[in-house]
PDB file of C-alpha atoms in Angstrom:
ATOM      1  CA  ASP O   1      -8.233  -4.179  14.380  1.00 70.00           C
ATOM      2  CA  VAL O   2      -5.533  -2.411  13.658  1.00 70.00           C
ATOM      3  CA  LYS O   3      -5.931   1.246  13.502  1.00 90.00           C
ATOM      4  CA  VAL O   4      -3.543   4.036  11.383  1.00 95.00           C
ATOM      5  CA  THR O   5      -4.354   7.396  11.716  1.00 96.00           C
ATOM      6  CA  GLN O   6      -2.873  10.164   9.129  1.00 96.00           C
ATOM      7  CA  SER O   7      -3.271  13.678  10.069  1.00 90.00           C
ATOM      8  CA  SER O   8      -4.747  14.937   7.111  1.00 91.00           C
ATOM      9  CA  ARG O   9      -7.063  13.387   4.476  1.00 93.00           C
ATOM     10  CA  TYR O  10      -6.644  16.685   2.465  1.00 95.00           C
ATOM     11  CA  LEU O  11      -3.866  19.106   2.766  1.00 96.00           C
ATOM     12  CA  VAL O  12      -2.839  22.752   0.477  1.00 97.00           C
ATOM     13  CA  LYS O  13       0.785  24.199   0.674  1.00 97.00           C
ATOM     14  CA  ARG O  14       2.465  26.688  -1.075  1.00 97.00           C
ATOM     15  CA  THR O  15       5.518  25.926  -2.898  1.00 97.00           C
ATOM     16  CA  GLY O  16       8.662  26.265  -0.786  1.00 97.00           C
ATOM     17  CA  GLU O  17       6.709  25.639   2.377  1.00 97.00           C
ATOM     18  CA  LYS O  18       7.815  22.720   4.990  1.00 97.00           C
ATOM     19  CA  VAL O  19       4.983  20.169   5.193  1.00 97.00           C
ATOM     20  CA  PHE O  20       4.661  17.928   7.638  1.00 97.00           C
ATOM     21  CA  LEU O  21       2.895  14.772   7.633  1.00 97.00           C
ATOM     22  CA  GLU O  22       1.882  12.762  10.275  1.00 97.00           C
ATOM     23  CA  CYS O  23       0.779   9.008  10.977  1.00 97.00           C
ATOM     24  CA  VAL O  24       0.074   7.259  14.152  1.00 97.00           C
ATOM     25  CA  GLN O  25      -0.386   3.378  14.492  1.00 96.00           C
ATOM     26  CA  ASP O  26      -2.154   1.831  17.868  1.00 94.00           C
ATOM     27  CA  MET O  27      -0.872  -1.535  17.505  1.00 89.00           C
ATOM     28  CA  ASP O  28       3.160  -1.839  18.791  1.00 91.00           C
ATOM     29  CA  HIS O  29       4.214  -2.309  15.289  1.00 91.00           C
ATOM     30  CA  GLU O  30       8.014  -2.226  14.656  1.00 91.00           C
ATOM     31  CA  ASN O  31       7.702  -1.590  11.052  1.00 91.00           C
ATOM     32  CA  MET O  32       6.492   1.779   9.207  1.00 94.00           C
ATOM     33  CA  PHE O  33       6.198   3.170   5.560  1.00 95.00           C
ATOM     34  CA  TRP O  34       5.213   5.753   3.836  1.00 97.00           C
ATOM     35  CA  TYR O  35       4.425   5.668   0.039  1.00 97.00           C
ATOM     36  CA  ARG O  36       3.033   8.029  -2.366  1.00 96.00           C
ATOM     37  CA  GLN O  37       0.924   7.037  -5.134  1.00 95.00           C
ATOM     38  CA  ASP O  38       0.650   8.898  -8.406  1.00 93.00           C
ATOM     39  CA  PRO O  39      -2.177   7.352 -11.108  1.00 87.00           C
ATOM     40  CA  GLY O  40      -0.681   5.241 -13.400  1.00 82.00           C
ATOM     41  CA  LEU O  41       2.588   4.645 -11.539  1.00 85.00           C
ATOM     42  CA  GLY O  42       0.738   2.535  -8.317  1.00 87.00           C
ATOM     43  CA  LEU O  43       2.173   3.249  -4.872  1.00 92.00           C
ATOM     44  CA  ARG O  44       5.829   3.836  -4.603  1.00 93.00           C
ATOM     45  CA  LEU O  45       8.098   3.326  -1.370  1.00 93.00           C
ATOM     46  CA  ILE O  46       9.250   6.425  -0.285  1.00 96.00           C
ATOM     47  CA  TYR O  47      11.039   5.802   3.274  1.00 96.00           C
ATOM     48  CA  PHE O  48      10.384   2.966   6.136  1.00 93.00           C
ATOM     49  CA  SER O  49      10.888   2.642   9.692  1.00 94.00           C
ATOM     50  CA  TYR O  50      12.036  -0.725  11.425  1.00 90.00           C
ATOM     51  CA  ASP O  51      12.461   0.993  14.813  1.00 90.00           C
ATOM     52  CA  VAL O  52      12.328   4.225  16.565  1.00 92.00           C
ATOM     53  CA  LYS O  53      15.200   6.706  15.845  1.00 89.00           C
ATOM     54  CA  MET O  54      16.168   4.437  12.146  1.00 91.00           C
ATOM     55  CA  LYS O  55      15.061   4.946   8.509  1.00 93.00           C
ATOM     56  CA  GLU O  56      16.056   3.360   5.669  1.00 92.00           C
ATOM     57  CA  LYS O  57      15.066   4.654   2.427  1.00 93.00           C
ATOM     58  CA  GLY O  58      13.130   3.585  -0.340  1.00 92.00           C
ATOM     59  CA  ASP O  59      12.660   4.106  -3.918  1.00 90.00           C
ATOM     60  CA  ILE O  60      12.179   7.656  -4.006  1.00 95.00           C
ATOM     61  CA  PRO O  61      13.290   9.564  -1.268  1.00 96.00           C
ATOM     62  CA  GLU O  62      14.540  12.765  -2.892  1.00 96.00           C
ATOM     63  CA  GLY O  63      12.512  15.731  -1.302  1.00 96.00           C
ATOM     64  CA  TYR O  64      11.798  14.156   1.830  1.00 97.00           C
ATOM     65  CA  SER O  65      12.923  13.223   4.787  1.00 97.00           C
ATOM     66  CA  VAL O  66      11.496  11.038   8.288  1.00 97.00           C
ATOM     67  CA  SER O  67      11.663  11.305  11.866  1.00 97.00           C
ATOM     68  CA  ARG O  68      10.618   8.457  14.102  1.00 96.00           C
ATOM     69  CA  GLU O  69      11.061   9.706  17.672  1.00 95.00           C
ATOM     70  CA  LYS O  70       8.315   7.345  18.800  1.00 95.00           C
ATOM     71  CA  LYS O  71       7.404   3.771  18.083  1.00 95.00           C
ATOM     72  CA  GLU O  72       4.011   4.731  17.027  1.00 96.00           C
ATOM     73  CA  ARG O  73       4.651   7.828  15.127  1.00 97.00           C
ATOM     74  CA  PHE O  74       6.227   8.162  11.800  1.00 97.00           C
ATOM     75  CA  SER O  75       6.210  11.263  10.076  1.00 97.00           C
ATOM     76  CA  LEU O  76       7.354  12.020   6.803  1.00 98.00           C
ATOM     77  CA  ILE O  77       8.791  16.201   6.094  1.00 98.00           C
ATOM     78  CA  LEU O  78       9.008  18.114   2.771  1.00 97.00           C
ATOM     79  CA  GLU O  79      11.880  20.101   3.334  1.00 94.00           C
ATOM     80  CA  SER O  80      10.728  22.707   0.867  1.00 96.00           C
ATOM     81  CA  ALA O  81       7.874  21.304  -1.452  1.00 97.00           C
ATOM     82  CA  SER O  82       7.521  21.558  -4.951  1.00 97.00           C
ATOM     83  CA  THR O  83       4.731  21.148  -7.439  1.00 97.00           C
ATOM     84  CA  ASN O  84       5.933  17.969  -8.855  1.00 96.00           C
ATOM     85  CA  GLN O  85       4.856  16.194  -4.586  1.00 98.00           C
ATOM     86  CA  THR O  86       1.401  16.834  -5.465  1.00 97.00           C
ATOM     87  CA  SER O  87       0.465  13.616  -4.939  1.00 97.00           C
ATOM     88  CA  MET O  88      -1.824  11.252  -2.514  1.00 96.00           C
ATOM     89  CA  TYR O  89       0.664  10.107   0.837  1.00 97.00           C
ATOM     90  CA  LEU O  90      -0.429   7.129   2.315  1.00 97.00           C
ATOM     91  CA  CYS O  91       1.088   5.630   5.431  1.00 97.00           C
ATOM     92  CA  ALA O  92       1.427   1.807   6.485  1.00 95.00           C
ATOM     93  CA  SER O  93       2.552  -0.038   9.171  1.00 93.00           C
ATOM     94  CA  SER O  94       3.464  -3.809  10.248  1.00 90.00           C
ATOM     95  CA  PRO O  95       4.820  -6.330  12.891  1.00 86.00           C
ATOM     96  CA  ARG O  96       8.768  -6.420  12.854  1.00 78.00           C
ATOM     97  CA  ALA O  97      10.292  -9.490  10.332  1.00 66.00           C
ATOM     98  CA  GLY O  98      10.415 -12.997  11.217  1.00 64.00           C
ATOM     99  CA  SER O  99       7.068 -12.342  13.399  1.00 59.00           C
ATOM    100  CA  GLY O 100       5.650 -14.651  10.653  1.00 64.00           C
ATOM    101  CA  TYR O 101       2.485 -13.222   9.396  1.00 67.00           C
ATOM    102  CA  GLN O 102       2.934  -9.456   9.102  1.00 77.00           C
ATOM    103  CA  PRO O 103       0.964  -7.918   6.599  1.00 85.00           C
ATOM    104  CA  GLN O 104       1.504  -4.410   6.391  1.00 88.00           C
ATOM    105  CA  HIS O 105      -2.012  -2.097   7.275  1.00 91.00           C
ATOM    106  CA  PHE O 106      -2.544   1.937   6.083  1.00 94.00           C
ATOM    107  CA  GLY O 107      -3.715   4.402   6.913  1.00 95.00           C
ATOM    108  CA  ASP O 108      -7.153   6.206   4.811  1.00 94.00           C
ATOM    109  CA  GLY O 109      -4.230   9.006   2.739  1.00 95.00           C
ATOM    110  CA  THR O 110      -3.332  12.710   2.399  1.00 96.00           C
ATOM    111  CA  ARG O 111      -4.305  14.244  -0.484  1.00 96.00           C
ATOM    112  CA  LEU O 112      -1.569  16.692  -0.849  1.00 97.00           C
ATOM    113  CA  SER O 113      -1.243  19.663  -3.310  1.00 97.00           C
ATOM    114  CA  ILE O 114       1.202  21.786  -3.449  1.00 97.00           C
ATOM    115  CA  LEU O 115       0.405  25.243  -5.980  1.00 96.00           C
TER     116      LEU O 115
ATOM    117  CA  GLY X   1      14.770  -4.630  -8.636  1.00 83.00           C
ATOM    118  CA  ILE X   2      11.651  -7.131  -8.282  1.00 89.00           C
ATOM    119  CA  GLN X   3       8.480  -6.974 -10.924  1.00 93.00           C
ATOM    120  CA  VAL X   4       4.761  -6.765 -10.435  1.00 95.00           C
ATOM    121  CA  GLU X   5       2.345  -7.023 -13.109  1.00 96.00           C
ATOM    122  CA  GLN X   6      -1.173  -6.932 -12.950  1.00 97.00           C
ATOM    123  CA  SER X   7      -3.318  -8.347 -15.530  1.00 97.00           C
ATOM    124  CA  PRO X   8      -5.826  -6.681 -16.394  1.00 96.00           C
ATOM    125  CA  PRO X   9      -5.328  -3.225 -16.341  1.00 94.00           C
ATOM    126  CA  ASP X  10      -8.596  -2.161 -16.622  1.00 96.00           C
ATOM    127  CA  LEU X  11     -12.212  -4.478 -16.272  1.00 96.00           C
ATOM    128  CA  ILE X  12     -15.755  -3.822 -16.335  1.00 97.00           C
ATOM    129  CA  LEU X  13     -18.626  -6.519 -14.910  1.00 96.00           C
ATOM    130  CA  GLN X  14     -21.918  -6.546 -15.000  1.00 97.00           C
ATOM    131  CA  GLU X  15     -23.258  -7.220 -11.623  1.00 97.00           C
ATOM    132  CA  GLY X  16     -23.719 -10.385 -10.704  1.00 97.00           C
ATOM    133  CA  ALA X  17     -20.980 -11.377 -12.909  1.00 97.00           C
ATOM    134  CA  ASN X  18     -17.524 -13.582 -11.768  1.00 97.00           C
ATOM    135  CA  SER X  19     -14.187 -12.133 -12.473  1.00 97.00           C
ATOM    136  CA  THR X  20     -10.127 -13.310 -12.474  1.00 98.00           C
ATOM    137  CA  LEU X  21      -7.648 -10.810 -11.753  1.00 98.00           C
ATOM    138  CA  ARG X  22      -3.905 -11.935 -12.201  1.00 98.00           C
ATOM    139  CA  CYS X  23      -0.487 -11.029 -10.481  1.00 98.00           C
ATOM    140  CA  ASN X  24       2.845 -12.212 -12.017  1.00 98.00           C
ATOM    141  CA  PHE X  25       6.101 -11.266 -10.028  1.00 96.00           C
ATOM    142  CA  SER X  26      10.130 -11.905 -11.449  1.00 95.00           C
ATOM    143  CA  ASP X  27      11.590 -13.745  -8.518  1.00 91.00           C
ATOM    144  CA  SER X  28      10.868 -15.553  -5.481  1.00 89.00           C
ATOM    145  CA  VAL X  29       8.930 -13.704  -2.513  1.00 88.00           C
ATOM    146  CA  ASN X  30       8.365 -13.902   1.339  1.00 85.00           C
ATOM    147  CA  ASN X  31       4.976 -11.997   1.347  1.00 89.00           C
ATOM    148  CA  LEU X  32       2.361 -11.099  -1.154  1.00 94.00           C
ATOM    149  CA  GLN X  33      -0.703  -9.125  -0.334  1.00 94.00           C
ATOM    150  CA  TRP X  34      -4.056  -8.542  -2.187  1.00 97.00           C
ATOM    151  CA  PHE X  35      -5.460  -4.938  -0.789  1.00 96.00           C
ATOM    152  CA  HIS X  36      -8.779  -3.013  -2.717  1.00 97.00           C
ATOM    153  CA  GLN X  37      -8.666   0.786  -2.824  1.00 95.00           C
ATOM    154  CA  ASN X  38     -12.288   1.798  -2.501  1.00 91.00           C
ATOM    155  CA  PRO X  39     -13.503   5.359  -4.537  1.00 87.00           C
ATOM    156  CA  TRP X  40     -11.960   7.383  -1.456  1.00 86.00           C
ATOM    157  CA  GLY X  41      -8.369   6.220  -1.481  1.00 88.00           C
ATOM    158  CA  GLN X  42      -8.811   3.603   1.478  1.00 90.00           C
ATOM    159  CA  LEU X  43      -6.527   0.904   1.077  1.00 92.00           C
ATOM    160  CA  ILE X  44      -8.181  -2.230   2.165  1.00 92.00           C
ATOM    161  CA  ASN X  45      -6.339  -5.876   3.050  1.00 92.00           C
ATOM    162  CA  LEU X  46      -8.359  -8.402   1.307  1.00 95.00           C
ATOM    163  CA  PHE X  47      -5.191 -11.079   1.836  1.00 95.00           C
ATOM    164  CA  TYR X  48      -1.855 -12.086   2.720  1.00 93.00           C
ATOM    165  CA  ILE X  49      -1.010 -14.946   0.909  1.00 94.00           C
ATOM    166  CA  PRO X  50       2.134 -16.291   0.371  1.00 91.00           C
ATOM    167  CA  SER X  51       1.016 -19.303  -1.221  1.00 93.00           C
ATOM    168  CA  GLY X  52      -2.164 -21.455  -0.847  1.00 96.00           C
ATOM    169  CA  THR X  53      -5.439 -20.484  -1.319  1.00 97.00           C
ATOM    170  CA  LYS X  54      -7.464 -18.076   0.810  1.00 97.00           C
ATOM    171  CA  GLN X  55     -11.611 -17.297   0.685  1.00 97.00           C
ATOM    172  CA  ASN X  56     -13.104 -14.417   2.596  1.00 95.00           C
ATOM    173  CA  GLY X  57     -17.015 -14.259   1.027  1.00 96.00           C
ATOM    174  CA  ARG X  58     -17.624 -13.419  -2.400  1.00 97.00           C
ATOM    175  CA  LEU X  59     -13.668 -13.503  -2.572  1.00 97.00           C
ATOM    176  CA  SER X  60     -10.709 -15.609  -2.990  1.00 98.00           C
ATOM    177  CA  ALA X  61      -7.365 -16.297  -3.870  1.00 98.00           C
ATOM    178  CA  THR X  62      -4.701 -18.582  -4.454  1.00 98.00           C
ATOM    179  CA  THR X  63      -0.692 -17.966  -4.656  1.00 97.00           C
ATOM    180  CA  VAL X  64       1.038 -20.407  -6.515  1.00 96.00           C
ATOM    181  CA  ALA X  65       4.707 -19.426  -5.595  1.00 93.00           C
ATOM    182  CA  THR X  66       6.564 -21.908  -7.545  1.00 94.00           C
ATOM    183  CA  GLU X  67       5.588 -20.369 -10.804  1.00 96.00           C
ATOM    184  CA  ARG X  68       5.880 -16.501  -9.504  1.00 96.00           C
ATOM    185  CA  TYR X  69       2.076 -15.449  -9.717  1.00 97.00           C
ATOM    186  CA  SER X  70      -1.504 -15.102  -7.892  1.00 98.00           C
ATOM    187  CA  LEU X  71      -4.812 -15.105  -8.687  1.00 98.00           C
ATOM    188  CA  LEU X  72      -7.548 -13.327  -7.163  1.00 98.00           C
ATOM    189  CA  TYR X  73     -10.993 -14.355  -7.992  1.00 98.00           C
ATOM    190  CA  ILE X  74     -14.288 -12.096  -7.642  1.00 97.00           C
ATOM    191  CA  SER X  75     -17.199 -14.075  -7.445  1.00 97.00           C
ATOM    192  CA  SER X  76     -21.148 -12.896  -7.940  1.00 97.00           C
ATOM    193  CA  SER X  77     -19.590  -9.035  -8.085  1.00 97.00           C
ATOM    194  CA  GLN X  78     -21.771  -6.089  -6.738  1.00 97.00           C
ATOM    195  CA  THR X  79     -21.282  -2.524  -7.200  1.00 96.00           C
ATOM    196  CA  THR X  80     -19.246  -1.951  -3.703  1.00 94.00           C
ATOM    197  CA  ASP X  81     -16.221  -4.313  -5.417  1.00 96.00           C
ATOM    198  CA  SER X  82     -15.865  -1.089  -7.796  1.00 96.00           C
ATOM    199  CA  GLY X  83     -12.215   0.171  -7.052  1.00 95.00           C
ATOM    200  CA  VAL X  84      -8.343  -0.448  -7.842  1.00 96.00           C
ATOM    201  CA  TYR X  85      -6.983  -3.916  -6.808  1.00 97.00           C
ATOM    202  CA  PHE X  86      -3.017  -3.795  -5.983  1.00 96.00           C
ATOM    203  CA  CYS X  87      -1.318  -6.578  -5.989  1.00 96.00           C
ATOM    204  CA  ALA X  88       2.120  -6.310  -3.478  1.00 95.00           C
ATOM    205  CA  VAL X  89       5.220  -8.775  -2.727  1.00 93.00           C
ATOM    206  CA  GLU X  90       8.103  -8.734  -0.328  1.00 88.00           C
ATOM    207  CA  VAL X  91      11.336  -9.761  -1.327  1.00 77.00           C
ATOM    208  CA  TYR X  92      12.701 -12.248   1.676  1.00 68.00           C
ATOM    209  CA  GLY X  93      14.664 -10.317   3.912  1.00 68.00           C
ATOM    210  CA  ASN X  94      13.712  -6.982   2.340  1.00 66.00           C
ATOM    211  CA  ASN X  95      10.773  -5.880   4.718  1.00 72.00           C
ATOM    212  CA  ARG X  96       9.582  -3.985   1.865  1.00 84.00           C
ATOM    213  CA  LEU X  97       6.617  -4.560  -0.260  1.00 89.00           C
ATOM    214  CA  ALA X  98       6.599  -3.357  -4.013  1.00 91.00           C
ATOM    215  CA  PHE X  99       3.336  -2.796  -5.797  1.00 93.00           C
ATOM    216  CA  GLY X 100       1.677  -3.734  -9.140  1.00 94.00           C
ATOM    217  CA  LYS X 101       0.311  -0.740 -10.890  1.00 93.00           C
ATOM    218  CA  GLY X 102      -3.443  -2.574 -10.082  1.00 94.00           C
ATOM    219  CA  ASN X 103      -6.258  -3.654 -11.593  1.00 95.00           C
ATOM    220  CA  GLN X 104      -8.978  -1.037 -12.300  1.00 95.00           C
ATOM    221  CA  VAL X 105     -12.857  -2.554 -11.589  1.00 97.00           C
ATOM    222  CA  VAL X 106     -15.836  -1.177 -12.734  1.00 97.00           C
ATOM    223  CA  VAL X 107     -18.911  -3.158 -11.629  1.00 97.00           C
ATOM    224  CA  ILE X 108     -22.165  -1.636 -13.569  1.00 97.00           C
ATOM    225  CA  PRO X 109     -25.443  -2.682 -12.412  1.00 94.00           C
TER     226      PRO X 109
END
């Protein structure tokens, strides 16, 4: 079974702090994704990566950056946290495009509060 | 970008009842998934169903790609079926999922 592990379930940080959210998957998937989920807005894609050291902007990349130094790990970075980044953050992974059956599998999420 | 609309947005069911959730999308898609988000926030894969019909226990799903919609059927609902159901689609060659806003389902005993 695919396992996507996010480092924290709950996290509280202060405005202006640099925040790291970590995600690890154990299925050797090429693709990894970061989403945020807000009430009434569903899930929105922040960034994704289709290979080591590769990254692509999603729909709402402003205020975020990502790092993928190893295939299994994808980090989301809030360079200078702000209160409007308080949200639920979800990481996902999937096999590479073109492999046919390629569902995305999600971690349990991190509820981040910025005070 | 592609639009994904789910209906109804909210649904209250008596335990044992059946229901149908609908997902409409505005463009041709390469992939469609249904997810269930439980009250603890965990997002669970239900179906990977770009076309055709699949069944898994009391749940089944049908996607009619040519008409750009998918249906999720819940039969003999249980309280554990409560939560939010999301439909998500991937546009061909795009490698990204676009999510609907979800169907909030509450099953009461």
